[in-house]
PDB file of C-alpha atoms in Angstrom:
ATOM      1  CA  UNK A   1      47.572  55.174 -42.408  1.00 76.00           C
ATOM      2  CA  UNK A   2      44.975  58.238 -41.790  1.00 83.00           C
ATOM      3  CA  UNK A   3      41.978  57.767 -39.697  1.00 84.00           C
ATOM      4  CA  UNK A   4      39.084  60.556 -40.618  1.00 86.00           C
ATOM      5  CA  UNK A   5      36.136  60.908 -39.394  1.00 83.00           C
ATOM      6  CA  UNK A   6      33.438  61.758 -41.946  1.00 86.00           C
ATOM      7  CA  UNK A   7      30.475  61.774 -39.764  1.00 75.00           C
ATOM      8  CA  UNK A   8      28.846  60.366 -36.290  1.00 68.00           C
ATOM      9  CA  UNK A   9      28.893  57.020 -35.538  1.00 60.00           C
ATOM     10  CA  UNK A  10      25.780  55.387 -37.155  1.00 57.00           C
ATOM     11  CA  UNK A  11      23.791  56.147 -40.595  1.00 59.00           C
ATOM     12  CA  UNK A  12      23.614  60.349 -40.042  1.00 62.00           C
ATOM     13  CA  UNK A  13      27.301  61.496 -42.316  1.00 72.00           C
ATOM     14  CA  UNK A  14      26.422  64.019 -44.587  1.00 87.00           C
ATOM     15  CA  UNK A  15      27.685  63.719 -48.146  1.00 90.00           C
ATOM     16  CA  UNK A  16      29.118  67.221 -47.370  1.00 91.00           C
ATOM     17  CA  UNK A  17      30.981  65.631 -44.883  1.00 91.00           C
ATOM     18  CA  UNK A  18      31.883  62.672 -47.110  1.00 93.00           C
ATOM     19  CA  UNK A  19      33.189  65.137 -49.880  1.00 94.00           C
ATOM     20  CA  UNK A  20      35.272  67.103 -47.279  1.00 93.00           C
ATOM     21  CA  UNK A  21      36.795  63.355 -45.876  1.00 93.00           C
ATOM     22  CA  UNK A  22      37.993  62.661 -49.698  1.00 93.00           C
ATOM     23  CA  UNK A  23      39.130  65.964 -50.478  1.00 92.00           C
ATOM     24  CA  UNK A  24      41.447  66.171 -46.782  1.00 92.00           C
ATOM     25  CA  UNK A  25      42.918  62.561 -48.158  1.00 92.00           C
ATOM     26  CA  UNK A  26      43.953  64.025 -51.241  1.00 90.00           C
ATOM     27  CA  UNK A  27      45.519  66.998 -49.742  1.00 89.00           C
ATOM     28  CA  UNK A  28      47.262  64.530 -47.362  1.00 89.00           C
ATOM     29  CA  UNK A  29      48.768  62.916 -50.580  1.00 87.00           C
ATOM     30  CA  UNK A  30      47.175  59.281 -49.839  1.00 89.00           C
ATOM     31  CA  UNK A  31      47.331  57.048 -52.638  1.00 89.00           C
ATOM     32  CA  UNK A  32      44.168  55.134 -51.304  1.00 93.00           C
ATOM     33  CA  UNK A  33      41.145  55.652 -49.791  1.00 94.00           C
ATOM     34  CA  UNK A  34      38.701  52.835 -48.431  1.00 95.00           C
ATOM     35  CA  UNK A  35      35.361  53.875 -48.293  1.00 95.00           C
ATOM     36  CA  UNK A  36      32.979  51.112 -46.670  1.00 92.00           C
ATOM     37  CA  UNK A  37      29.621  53.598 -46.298  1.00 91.00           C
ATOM     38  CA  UNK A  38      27.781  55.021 -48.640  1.00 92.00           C
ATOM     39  CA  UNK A  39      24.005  56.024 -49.658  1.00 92.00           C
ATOM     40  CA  UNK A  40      21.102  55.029 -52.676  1.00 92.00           C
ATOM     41  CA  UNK A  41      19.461  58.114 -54.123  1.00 90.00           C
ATOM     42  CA  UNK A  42      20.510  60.658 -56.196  1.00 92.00           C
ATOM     43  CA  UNK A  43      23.858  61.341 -57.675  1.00 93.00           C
ATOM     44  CA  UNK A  44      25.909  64.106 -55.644  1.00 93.00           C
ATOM     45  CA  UNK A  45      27.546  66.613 -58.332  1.00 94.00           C
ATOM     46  CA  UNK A  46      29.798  67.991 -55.014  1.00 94.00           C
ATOM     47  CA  UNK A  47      30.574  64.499 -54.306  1.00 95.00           C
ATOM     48  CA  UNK A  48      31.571  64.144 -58.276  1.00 94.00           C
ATOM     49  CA  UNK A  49      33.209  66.865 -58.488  1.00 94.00           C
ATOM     50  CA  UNK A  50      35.354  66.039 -55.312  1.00 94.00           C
ATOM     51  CA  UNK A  51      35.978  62.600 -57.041  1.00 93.00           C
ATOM     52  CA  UNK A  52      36.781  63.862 -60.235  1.00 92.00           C
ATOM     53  CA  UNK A  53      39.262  66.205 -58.470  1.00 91.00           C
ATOM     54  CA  UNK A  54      41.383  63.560 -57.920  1.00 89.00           C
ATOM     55  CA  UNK A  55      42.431  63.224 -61.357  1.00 85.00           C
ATOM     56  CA  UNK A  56      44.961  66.485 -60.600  1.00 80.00           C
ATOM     57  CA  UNK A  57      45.601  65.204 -57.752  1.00 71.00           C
ATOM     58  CA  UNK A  58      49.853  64.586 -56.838  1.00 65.00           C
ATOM     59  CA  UNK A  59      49.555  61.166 -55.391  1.00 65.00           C
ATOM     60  CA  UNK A  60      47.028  59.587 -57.970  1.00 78.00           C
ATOM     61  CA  UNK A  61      44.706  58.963 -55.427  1.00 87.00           C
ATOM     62  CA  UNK A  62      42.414  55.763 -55.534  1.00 91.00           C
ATOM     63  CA  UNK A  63      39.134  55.351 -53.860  1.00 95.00           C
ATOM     64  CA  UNK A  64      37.751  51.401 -52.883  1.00 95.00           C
ATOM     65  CA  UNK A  65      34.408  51.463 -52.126  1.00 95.00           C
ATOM     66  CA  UNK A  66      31.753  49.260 -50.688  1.00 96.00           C
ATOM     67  CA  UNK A  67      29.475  48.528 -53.227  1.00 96.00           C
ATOM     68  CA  UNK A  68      26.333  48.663 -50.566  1.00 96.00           C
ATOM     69  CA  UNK A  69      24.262  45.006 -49.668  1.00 97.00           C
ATOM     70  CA  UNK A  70      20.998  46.197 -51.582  1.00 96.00           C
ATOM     71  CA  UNK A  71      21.160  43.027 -54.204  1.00 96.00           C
ATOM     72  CA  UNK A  72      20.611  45.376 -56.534  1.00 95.00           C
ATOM     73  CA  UNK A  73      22.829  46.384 -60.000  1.00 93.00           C
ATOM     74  CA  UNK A  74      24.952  49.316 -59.438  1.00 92.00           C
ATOM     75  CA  UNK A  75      23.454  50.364 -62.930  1.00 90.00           C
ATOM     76  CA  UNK A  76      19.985  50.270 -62.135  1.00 92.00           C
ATOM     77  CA  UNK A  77      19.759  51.236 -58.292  1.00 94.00           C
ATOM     78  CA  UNK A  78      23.321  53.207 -57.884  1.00 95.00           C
ATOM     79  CA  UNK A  79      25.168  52.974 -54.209  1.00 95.00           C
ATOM     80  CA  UNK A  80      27.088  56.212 -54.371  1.00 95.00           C
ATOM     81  CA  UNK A  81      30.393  56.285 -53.972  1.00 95.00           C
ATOM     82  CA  UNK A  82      30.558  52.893 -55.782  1.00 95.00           C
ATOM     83  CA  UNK A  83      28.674  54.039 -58.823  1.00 95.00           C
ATOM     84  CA  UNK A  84      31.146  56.489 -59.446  1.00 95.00           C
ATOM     85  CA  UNK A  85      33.128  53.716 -60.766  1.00 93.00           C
ATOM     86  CA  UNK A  86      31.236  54.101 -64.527  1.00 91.00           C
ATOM     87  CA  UNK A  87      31.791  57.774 -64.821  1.00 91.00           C
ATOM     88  CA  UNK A  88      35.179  57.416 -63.506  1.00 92.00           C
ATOM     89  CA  UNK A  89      36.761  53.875 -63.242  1.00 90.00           C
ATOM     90  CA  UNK A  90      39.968  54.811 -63.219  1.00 89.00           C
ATOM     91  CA  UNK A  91      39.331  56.416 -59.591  1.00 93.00           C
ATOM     92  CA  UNK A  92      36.888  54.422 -57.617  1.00 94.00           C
ATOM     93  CA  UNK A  93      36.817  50.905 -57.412  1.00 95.00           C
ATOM     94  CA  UNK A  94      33.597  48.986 -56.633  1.00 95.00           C
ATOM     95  CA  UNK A  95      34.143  45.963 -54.474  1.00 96.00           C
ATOM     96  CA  UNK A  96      31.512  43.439 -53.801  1.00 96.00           C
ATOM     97  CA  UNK A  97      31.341  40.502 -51.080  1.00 96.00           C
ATOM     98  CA  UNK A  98      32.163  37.208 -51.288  1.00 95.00           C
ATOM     99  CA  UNK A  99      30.052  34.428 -49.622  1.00 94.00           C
ATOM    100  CA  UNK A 100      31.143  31.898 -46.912  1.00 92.00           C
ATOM    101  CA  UNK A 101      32.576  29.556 -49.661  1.00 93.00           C
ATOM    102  CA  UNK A 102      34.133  32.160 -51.445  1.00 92.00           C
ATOM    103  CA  UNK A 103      32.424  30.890 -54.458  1.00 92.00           C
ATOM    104  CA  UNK A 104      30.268  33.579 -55.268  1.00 92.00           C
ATOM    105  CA  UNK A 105      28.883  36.903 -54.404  1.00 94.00           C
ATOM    106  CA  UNK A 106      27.111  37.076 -51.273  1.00 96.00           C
ATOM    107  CA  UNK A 107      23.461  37.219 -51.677  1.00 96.00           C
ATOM    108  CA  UNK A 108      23.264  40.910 -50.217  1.00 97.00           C
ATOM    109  CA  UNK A 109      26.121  42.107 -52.179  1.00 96.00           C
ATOM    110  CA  UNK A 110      25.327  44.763 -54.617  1.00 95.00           C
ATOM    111  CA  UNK A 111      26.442  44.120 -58.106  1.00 93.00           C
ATOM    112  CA  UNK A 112      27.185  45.247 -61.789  1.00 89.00           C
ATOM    113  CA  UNK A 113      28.841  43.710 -64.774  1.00 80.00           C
ATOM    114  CA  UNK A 114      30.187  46.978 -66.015  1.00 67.00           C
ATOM    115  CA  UNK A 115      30.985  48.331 -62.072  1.00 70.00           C
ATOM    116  CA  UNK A 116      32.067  45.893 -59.741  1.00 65.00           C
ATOM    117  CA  UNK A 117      34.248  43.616 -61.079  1.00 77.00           C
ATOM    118  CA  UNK A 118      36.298  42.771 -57.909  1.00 91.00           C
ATOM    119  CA  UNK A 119      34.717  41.108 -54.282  1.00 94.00           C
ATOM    120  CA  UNK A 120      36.508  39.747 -51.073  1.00 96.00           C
ATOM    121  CA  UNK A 121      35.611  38.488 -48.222  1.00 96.00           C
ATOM    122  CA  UNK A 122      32.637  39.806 -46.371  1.00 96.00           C
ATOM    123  CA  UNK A 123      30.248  37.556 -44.504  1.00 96.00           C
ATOM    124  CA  UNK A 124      30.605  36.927 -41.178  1.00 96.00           C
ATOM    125  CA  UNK A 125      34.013  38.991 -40.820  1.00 96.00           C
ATOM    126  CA  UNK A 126      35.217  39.525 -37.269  1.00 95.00           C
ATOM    127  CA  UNK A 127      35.153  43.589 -37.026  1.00 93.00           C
ATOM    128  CA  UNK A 128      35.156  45.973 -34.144  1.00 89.00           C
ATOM    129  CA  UNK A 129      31.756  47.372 -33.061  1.00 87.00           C
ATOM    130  CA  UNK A 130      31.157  49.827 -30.918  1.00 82.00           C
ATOM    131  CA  UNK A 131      32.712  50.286 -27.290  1.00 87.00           C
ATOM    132  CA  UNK A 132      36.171  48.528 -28.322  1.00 89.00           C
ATOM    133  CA  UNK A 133      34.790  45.253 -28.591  1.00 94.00           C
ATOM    134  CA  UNK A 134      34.601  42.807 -31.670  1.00 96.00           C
ATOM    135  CA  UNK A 135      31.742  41.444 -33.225  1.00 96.00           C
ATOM    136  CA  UNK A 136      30.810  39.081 -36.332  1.00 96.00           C
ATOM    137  CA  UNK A 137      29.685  41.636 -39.289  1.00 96.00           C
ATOM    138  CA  UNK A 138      28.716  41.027 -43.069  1.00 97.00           C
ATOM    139  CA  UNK A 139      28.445  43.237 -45.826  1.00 97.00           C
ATOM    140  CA  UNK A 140      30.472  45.126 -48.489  1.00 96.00           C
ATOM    141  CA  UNK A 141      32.347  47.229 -45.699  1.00 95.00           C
ATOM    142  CA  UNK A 142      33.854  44.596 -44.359  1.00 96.00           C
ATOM    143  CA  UNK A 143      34.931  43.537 -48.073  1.00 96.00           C
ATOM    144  CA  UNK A 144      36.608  46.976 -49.195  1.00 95.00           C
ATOM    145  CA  UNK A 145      39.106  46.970 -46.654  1.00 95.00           C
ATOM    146  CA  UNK A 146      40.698  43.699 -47.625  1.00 96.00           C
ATOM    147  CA  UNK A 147      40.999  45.080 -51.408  1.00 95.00           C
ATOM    148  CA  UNK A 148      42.462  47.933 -49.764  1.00 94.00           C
ATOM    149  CA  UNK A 149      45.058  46.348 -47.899  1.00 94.00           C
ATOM    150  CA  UNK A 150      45.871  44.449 -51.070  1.00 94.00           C
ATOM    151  CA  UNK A 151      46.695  47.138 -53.028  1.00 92.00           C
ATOM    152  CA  UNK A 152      48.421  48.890 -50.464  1.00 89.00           C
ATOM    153  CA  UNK A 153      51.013  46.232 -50.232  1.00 86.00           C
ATOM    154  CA  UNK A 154      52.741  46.958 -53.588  1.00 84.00           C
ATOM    155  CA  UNK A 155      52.413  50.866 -52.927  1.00 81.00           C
ATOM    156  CA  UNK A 156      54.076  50.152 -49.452  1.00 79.00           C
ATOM    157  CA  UNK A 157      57.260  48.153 -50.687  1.00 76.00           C
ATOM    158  CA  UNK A 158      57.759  50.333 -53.702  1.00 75.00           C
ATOM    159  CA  UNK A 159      57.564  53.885 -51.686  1.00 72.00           C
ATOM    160  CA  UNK A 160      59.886  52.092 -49.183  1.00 73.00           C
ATOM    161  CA  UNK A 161      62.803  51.925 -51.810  1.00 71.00           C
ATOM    162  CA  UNK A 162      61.802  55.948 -53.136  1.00 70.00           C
ATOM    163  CA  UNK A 163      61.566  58.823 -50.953  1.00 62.00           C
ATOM    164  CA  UNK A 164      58.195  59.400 -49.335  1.00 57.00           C
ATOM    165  CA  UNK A 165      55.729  57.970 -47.296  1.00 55.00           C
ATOM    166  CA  UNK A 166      52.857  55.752 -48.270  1.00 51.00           C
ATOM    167  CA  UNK A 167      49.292  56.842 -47.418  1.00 55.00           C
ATOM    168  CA  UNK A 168      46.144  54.683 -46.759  1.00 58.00           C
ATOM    169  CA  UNK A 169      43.213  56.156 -45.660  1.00 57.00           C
ATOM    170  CA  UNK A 170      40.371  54.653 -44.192  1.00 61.00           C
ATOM    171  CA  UNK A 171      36.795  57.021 -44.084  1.00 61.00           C
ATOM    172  CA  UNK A 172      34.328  56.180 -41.419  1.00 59.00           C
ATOM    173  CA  UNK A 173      31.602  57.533 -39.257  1.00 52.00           C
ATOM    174  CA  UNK A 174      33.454  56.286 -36.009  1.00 50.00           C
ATOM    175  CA  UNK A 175      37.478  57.544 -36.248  1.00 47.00           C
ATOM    176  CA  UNK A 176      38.526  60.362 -34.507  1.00 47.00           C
ATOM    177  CA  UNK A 177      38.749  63.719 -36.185  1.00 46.00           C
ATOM    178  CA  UNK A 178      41.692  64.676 -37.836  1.00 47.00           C
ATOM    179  CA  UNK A 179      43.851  66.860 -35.427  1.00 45.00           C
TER     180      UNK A 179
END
């Protein structure tokens, strides 16, 4: 597991910044990347190009992203990185999240029919916050990770019979920079 800081704590990363965080993953060989950020407005050709990228890349990288709490359709009113998942679904995965009966998407969950076609849990989630304490958070971020730790399972067991290390990376305004 790789912790990399992509920007300050709070709403200022930079997609720059972003783009760099995915690109140092794939050079680290990490087979996932959890992404629970992201931004509406206008597509990012560096941050597509980045993505794209990881079609060469050695481990076969993976990106699971938060598919933003807008209510809106991916389609209509993209949440980048999550809308990268039409242009390139075999790379980014758009994960939604579930409401308190797990019967449904949450009513702040961003959504598509052609996009996200996965959601976990992710209202009221028990998360850290700030200053090393733990707080009760909803929204797709705290979704993404448990699709990410789900698919990391299978990765884990079957690099642990095969030479070489597993990778998970998590990307987030508040990890320490890489050394």
């Amino acid at each position: 597991l790789i912790s990399i800081q992509v920007g300050k704590t709070g709403n200022d990363t930079r997609i720059f910044d972003l783009a760099c965080g995915i690109r140092y993953a794939a050079l680290e060989e990490a087979d996932l990347i959890n992404i629970s950020m992201g931004y509406t407005g206008p597509k990012s050709e560096l941050l597509g190009q980045v993505i794209a990228s990881l079609q060469k890349s050695v481990a076969k990288t993976q990106i699971i992203a938060s598919s933003g709490n807008n209510n809106a359709d991916l389609k209509t009113d993209p949440f980048w990185p999550a809308a990268f998942a039409q242009s390139y679904p075999q790379l980014v995965l758009a994960v939604g999240a579930m409401n308190e009966n797990y019967d449904g998407l949450a009513g702040f969950s961003n959504y598509s029919e052609l996009i996200a076609k996965i959601a976990a849990p992710g209202s009221n989630i028990q998360s850290t916050v700030n200053g090393g304490d733990y707080g009760i958070m909803s929204g797709t971020s705290m979704a993404a990770p448990f699709v990410t730790a789900v698919l990391s399972h299978p990765i884990s067991v079957a690099k642990a019979l095969s030479p070489g290390a597993p990778t998970a990376v998590n990307l987030d305004a508040s990890s320490k920079n890489p050394d």
